[in-house]
Amino acid sequence: MGVQITVRGVAEARHPAERALVRLEAVVEGTDRADVRDRAAALQEPLAGHLRDLAALGAVDTWSSDQVTVHGSRPWVGDRRSEEVVHTASVQLRAEFVDFERMNGFLDHWAGVAGVEVLPVEWDLGVRSRRVLEAEVRKAAVDDAVSKAQTYADAVRRGRVVALQLADPGMLDGRGDAVVVGAVARGLDVGADRSGIALVPEDIVVRVEVDARFQAD
């Protein structure tokens, strides 16, 4: 009588980041609604112009900018709300950089401009590189599952294992569907120069886990 063995295969691989999603937010406050909006728009235009120039140079793949939004509120002063309404105008810009040197120059410039906030940078791979790497890691995760299962089979003096099921973690349900999917990537800023922004991406890590059920006679 054969024995069934259920294991989880795991694999991961690293690849240098190829793209960086940059987000900036321009925020202006004041008591005059029209003035606040105008000042936010005055920040938006040169920001957008800078991104247009970088896109023309090939440093930026895609970029977008929100419309200026304005809202008012009465802030608390001590234990009561102010009688005066404070208006806040904001606009967000997003850009996908493929040239990290020019990106650092862009961020270094705008991080020093009053009213402009640089949000955390997100790193990623290009579509083609991600597709190729994920396929390689999926195969490695299955290979890891096979190796683990065979080790168990050898320990109980059984023969060569044969795969019965493969599935995403937690989805192994006994119906025999062979599906191996699921990849996670992460990337972090690991460097910054006091004299200027010099972000250096950590390698993107693609990790795959697969649940597998085998039989060994």
GROMACS .gro file of C-alpha atoms in nm:
model
  217
    1MET     CA    1   0.000   0.000   0.000
    2GLY     CA    2   0.137   0.339  -0.101
    3VAL     CA    3   0.191   0.634   0.132
    4GLN     CA    4   0.086   0.992   0.062
    5ILE     CA    5   0.324   1.276   0.147
    6THR     CA    6   0.224   1.644   0.162
    7VAL     CA    7   0.490   1.914   0.166
    8ARG     CA    8   0.541   2.284   0.092
    9GLY     CA    9   0.806   2.379  -0.161
   10VAL     CA   10   0.973   2.720  -0.131
   11ALA     CA   11   1.207   2.912  -0.360
   12GLU     CA   12   1.319   3.268  -0.409
   13ALA     CA   13   1.549   3.466  -0.634
   14ARG     CA   14   1.690   3.817  -0.644
   15HIS     CA   15   1.714   4.063  -0.930
   16PRO     CA   16   1.832   4.425  -0.943
   17ALA     CA   17   1.544   4.674  -0.942
   18GLU     CA   18   1.464   4.813  -1.286
   19ARG     CA   19   1.189   5.064  -1.209
   20ALA     CA   20   1.107   5.307  -0.930
   21LEU     CA   21   0.763   5.451  -0.856
   22VAL     CA   22   0.810   5.803  -0.724
   23ARG     CA   23   0.527   5.999  -0.560
   24LEU     CA   24   0.531   6.360  -0.455
   25GLU     CA   25   0.264   6.570  -0.287
   26ALA     CA   26   0.246   6.949  -0.290
   27VAL     CA   27   0.050   7.090   0.005
   28VAL     CA   28  -0.026   7.458   0.070
   29GLU     CA   29  -0.226   7.609   0.357
   30GLY     CA   30  -0.374   7.952   0.417
   31THR     CA   31  -0.686   8.148   0.503
   32ASP     CA   32  -0.759   8.266   0.147
   33ARG     CA   33  -0.901   7.981  -0.061
   34ALA     CA   34  -0.815   8.129  -0.400
   35ASP     CA   35  -0.460   8.216  -0.293
   36VAL     CA   36  -0.404   7.865  -0.157
   37ARG     CA   37  -0.522   7.707  -0.479
   38ASP     CA   38  -0.307   7.939  -0.690
   39ARG     CA   39   0.004   7.862  -0.485
   40ALA     CA   40  -0.054   7.487  -0.516
   41ALA     CA   41  -0.096   7.523  -0.893
   42ALA     CA   42   0.225   7.727  -0.902
   43LEU     CA   43   0.407   7.427  -0.749
   44GLN     CA   44   0.236   7.176  -0.976
   45GLU     CA   45   0.334   7.336  -1.306
   46PRO     CA   46   0.715   7.328  -1.265
   47LEU     CA   47   0.693   6.977  -1.116
   48ALA     CA   48   0.497   6.855  -1.418
   49GLY     CA   49   0.731   7.040  -1.651
   50HIS     CA   50   1.033   6.872  -1.494
   51LEU     CA   51   0.872   6.531  -1.540
   52ARG     CA   52   0.787   6.609  -1.902
   53ASP     CA   53   1.152   6.693  -1.967
   54LEU     CA   54   1.271   6.372  -1.800
   55ALA     CA   55   1.018   6.169  -1.999
   56ALA     CA   56   1.156   6.323  -2.319
   57LEU     CA   57   1.506   6.209  -2.212
   58GLY     CA   58   1.381   5.854  -2.150
   59ALA     CA   59   1.441   5.869  -1.774
   60VAL     CA   60   1.068   5.851  -1.694
   61ASP     CA   61   0.848   5.584  -1.849
   62THR     CA   62   0.507   5.715  -1.740
   63TRP     CA   63   0.385   5.994  -1.514
   64SER     CA   64   0.059   6.152  -1.403
   65SER     CA   65  -0.065   6.443  -1.195
   66ASP     CA   66  -0.390   6.491  -1.002
   67GLN     CA   67  -0.601   6.804  -1.016
   68VAL     CA   68  -0.550   7.052  -0.735
   69THR     CA   69  -0.798   6.980  -0.454
   70VAL     CA   70  -0.891   7.230  -0.183
   71HIS     CA   71  -1.071   7.176   0.147
   72GLY     CA   72  -1.128   7.396   0.450
   73SER     CA   73  -1.144   7.328   0.822
   74ARG     CA   74  -1.147   7.514   1.152
   75PRO     CA   75  -0.845   7.398   1.356
   76TRP     CA   76  -0.854   7.361   1.731
   77VAL     CA   77  -0.699   7.648   1.926
   78GLY     CA   78  -0.667   7.540   2.286
   79ASP     CA   79  -1.003   7.389   2.383
   80ARG     CA   80  -1.212   7.548   2.110
   81ARG     CA   81  -1.224   7.563   1.735
   82SER     CA   82  -1.092   7.868   1.557
   83GLU     CA   83  -1.343   8.105   1.401
   84GLU     CA   84  -1.115   8.133   1.098
   85VAL     CA   85  -1.126   7.868   0.825
   86VAL     CA   86  -0.788   7.731   0.716
   87HIS     CA   87  -0.781   7.608   0.356
   88THR     CA   88  -0.552   7.328   0.242
   89ALA     CA   89  -0.474   7.270  -0.126
   90SER     CA   90  -0.294   6.956  -0.239
   91VAL     CA   91  -0.187   6.783  -0.557
   92GLN     CA   92  -0.010   6.452  -0.610
   93LEU     CA   93   0.227   6.354  -0.888
   94ARG     CA   94   0.341   6.001  -0.973
   95ALA     CA   95   0.622   5.896  -1.203
   96GLU     CA   96   0.783   5.566  -1.296
   97PHE     CA   97   1.157   5.616  -1.336
   98VAL     CA   98   1.390   5.383  -1.524
   99ASP     CA   99   1.698   5.605  -1.481
  100PHE     CA  100   1.785   5.605  -1.111
  101GLU     CA  101   2.063   5.864  -1.140
  102ARG     CA  102   1.828   6.121  -1.290
  103MET     CA  103   1.563   6.018  -1.037
  104ASN     CA  104   1.800   6.103  -0.753
  105GLY     CA  105   1.865   6.444  -0.905
  106PHE     CA  106   1.492   6.507  -0.942
  107LEU     CA  107   1.418   6.407  -0.582
  108ASP     CA  108   1.715   6.599  -0.446
  109HIS     CA  109   1.585   6.916  -0.610
  110TRP     CA  110   1.220   6.889  -0.509
  111ALA     CA  111   1.282   6.761  -0.156
  112GLY     CA  112   1.429   7.102  -0.081
  113VAL     CA  113   1.128   7.299  -0.208
  114ALA     CA  114   0.888   7.427   0.059
  115GLY     CA  115   0.545   7.267   0.036
  116VAL     CA  116   0.664   6.957  -0.154
  117GLU     CA  117   0.677   6.621   0.024
  118VAL     CA  118   0.858   6.322  -0.126
  119LEU     CA  119   0.676   5.999  -0.039
  120PRO     CA  120   0.849   5.659  -0.004
  121VAL     CA  121   0.985   5.518  -0.330
  122GLU     CA  122   0.859   5.177  -0.447
  123TRP     CA  123   1.095   4.956  -0.647
  124ASP     CA  124   1.002   4.691  -0.903
  125LEU     CA  125   1.108   4.492  -1.207
  126GLY     CA  126   1.010   4.542  -1.568
  127VAL     CA  127   0.724   4.327  -1.696
  128ARG     CA  128   0.946   4.098  -1.905
  129SER     CA  129   1.205   4.044  -1.631
  130ARG     CA  130   0.934   3.970  -1.374
  131ARG     CA  131   0.765   3.715  -1.601
  132VAL     CA  132   1.092   3.530  -1.666
  133LEU     CA  133   1.203   3.536  -1.301
  134GLU     CA  134   0.867   3.422  -1.165
  135ALA     CA  135   0.865   3.126  -1.406
  136GLU     CA  136   1.212   3.023  -1.289
  137VAL     CA  137   1.119   3.054  -0.922
  138ARG     CA  138   0.795   2.857  -0.967
  139LYS     CA  139   0.992   2.569  -1.115
  140ALA     CA  140   1.246   2.587  -0.833
  141ALA     CA  141   0.965   2.577  -0.573
  142VAL     CA  142   0.825   2.261  -0.731
  143ASP     CA  143   1.173   2.109  -0.742
  144ASP     CA  144   1.207   2.187  -0.371
  145ALA     CA  145   0.876   2.014  -0.299
  146VAL     CA  146   0.981   1.705  -0.493
  147SER     CA  147   1.312   1.691  -0.306
  148LYS     CA  148   1.142   1.721   0.033
  149ALA     CA  149   0.886   1.455  -0.052
  150GLN     CA  150   1.153   1.214  -0.176
  151THR     CA  151   1.349   1.263   0.145
  152TYR     CA  152   1.042   1.163   0.346
  153ALA     CA  153   0.982   0.864   0.120
  154ASP     CA  154   1.343   0.751   0.155
  155ALA     CA  155   1.315   0.780   0.535
  156VAL     CA  156   1.030   0.530   0.542
  157ARG     CA  157   1.191   0.300   0.283
  158ARG     CA  158   0.952   0.385   0.002
  159GLY     CA  159   1.021   0.422  -0.367
  160ARG     CA  160   1.019   0.719  -0.605
  161VAL     CA  161   0.752   0.982  -0.536
  162VAL     CA  162   0.487   1.073  -0.794
  163ALA     CA  163   0.308   1.407  -0.780
  164LEU     CA  164  -0.066   1.393  -0.721
  165GLN     CA  165  -0.149   1.761  -0.660
  166LEU     CA  166   0.014   2.103  -0.675
  167ALA     CA  167  -0.152   2.420  -0.544
  168ASP     CA  168  -0.108   2.762  -0.394
  169PRO     CA  169  -0.050   2.753  -0.016
  170GLY     CA  170  -0.371   2.659   0.163
  171MET     CA  171  -0.558   2.557  -0.153
  172LEU     CA  172  -0.476   2.188  -0.158
  173ASP     CA  173  -0.823   2.036  -0.158
  174GLY     CA  174  -0.785   1.686  -0.297
  175ARG     CA  175  -0.938   1.753  -0.642
  176GLY     CA  176  -0.611   1.707  -0.827
  177ASP     CA  177  -0.592   2.047  -1.003
  178ALA     CA  178  -0.228   2.121  -1.092
  179VAL     CA  179  -0.179   2.492  -1.038
  180VAL     CA  180   0.140   2.662  -0.928
  181VAL     CA  181   0.108   3.038  -0.890
  182GLY     CA  182   0.185   3.318  -0.648
  183ALA     CA  183   0.488   3.543  -0.623
  184VAL     CA  184   0.578   3.818  -0.379
  185ALA     CA  185   0.834   4.094  -0.437
  186ARG     CA  186   0.986   4.342  -0.202
  187GLY     CA  187   1.238   4.624  -0.238
  188LEU     CA  188   1.373   4.891  -0.005
  189ASP     CA  189   1.573   5.211  -0.003
  190VAL     CA  190   1.908   5.130   0.156
  191GLY     CA  191   2.108   5.446   0.109
  192ALA     CA  192   2.090   5.824   0.140
  193ASP     CA  193   2.363   6.089   0.131
  194ARG     CA  194   2.346   6.381   0.375
  195SER     CA  195   2.460   6.617   0.099
  196GLY     CA  196   2.182   6.506  -0.133
  197ILE     CA  197   1.936   6.225  -0.201
  198ALA     CA  198   2.110   5.914  -0.333
  199LEU     CA  199   1.863   5.627  -0.307
  200VAL     CA  200   2.005   5.283  -0.379
  201PRO     CA  201   1.751   5.002  -0.430
  202GLU     CA  202   1.788   4.668  -0.262
  203ASP     CA  203   1.745   4.377  -0.502
  204ILE     CA  204   1.388   4.275  -0.571
  205VAL     CA  205   1.314   3.938  -0.409
  206VAL     CA  206   1.063   3.712  -0.584
  207ARG     CA  207   0.943   3.427  -0.361
  208VAL     CA  208   0.710   3.140  -0.444
  209GLU     CA  209   0.554   2.880  -0.213
  210VAL     CA  210   0.367   2.576  -0.343
  211ASP     CA  211   0.181   2.301  -0.158
  212ALA     CA  212   0.222   1.957  -0.311
  213ARG     CA  213   0.093   1.609  -0.246
  214PHE     CA  214   0.283   1.301  -0.361
  215GLN     CA  215   0.246   0.927  -0.346
  216ALA     CA  216   0.529   0.682  -0.289
  217ASP     CA  217   0.484   0.304  -0.330
   0.00000   0.00000   0.00000
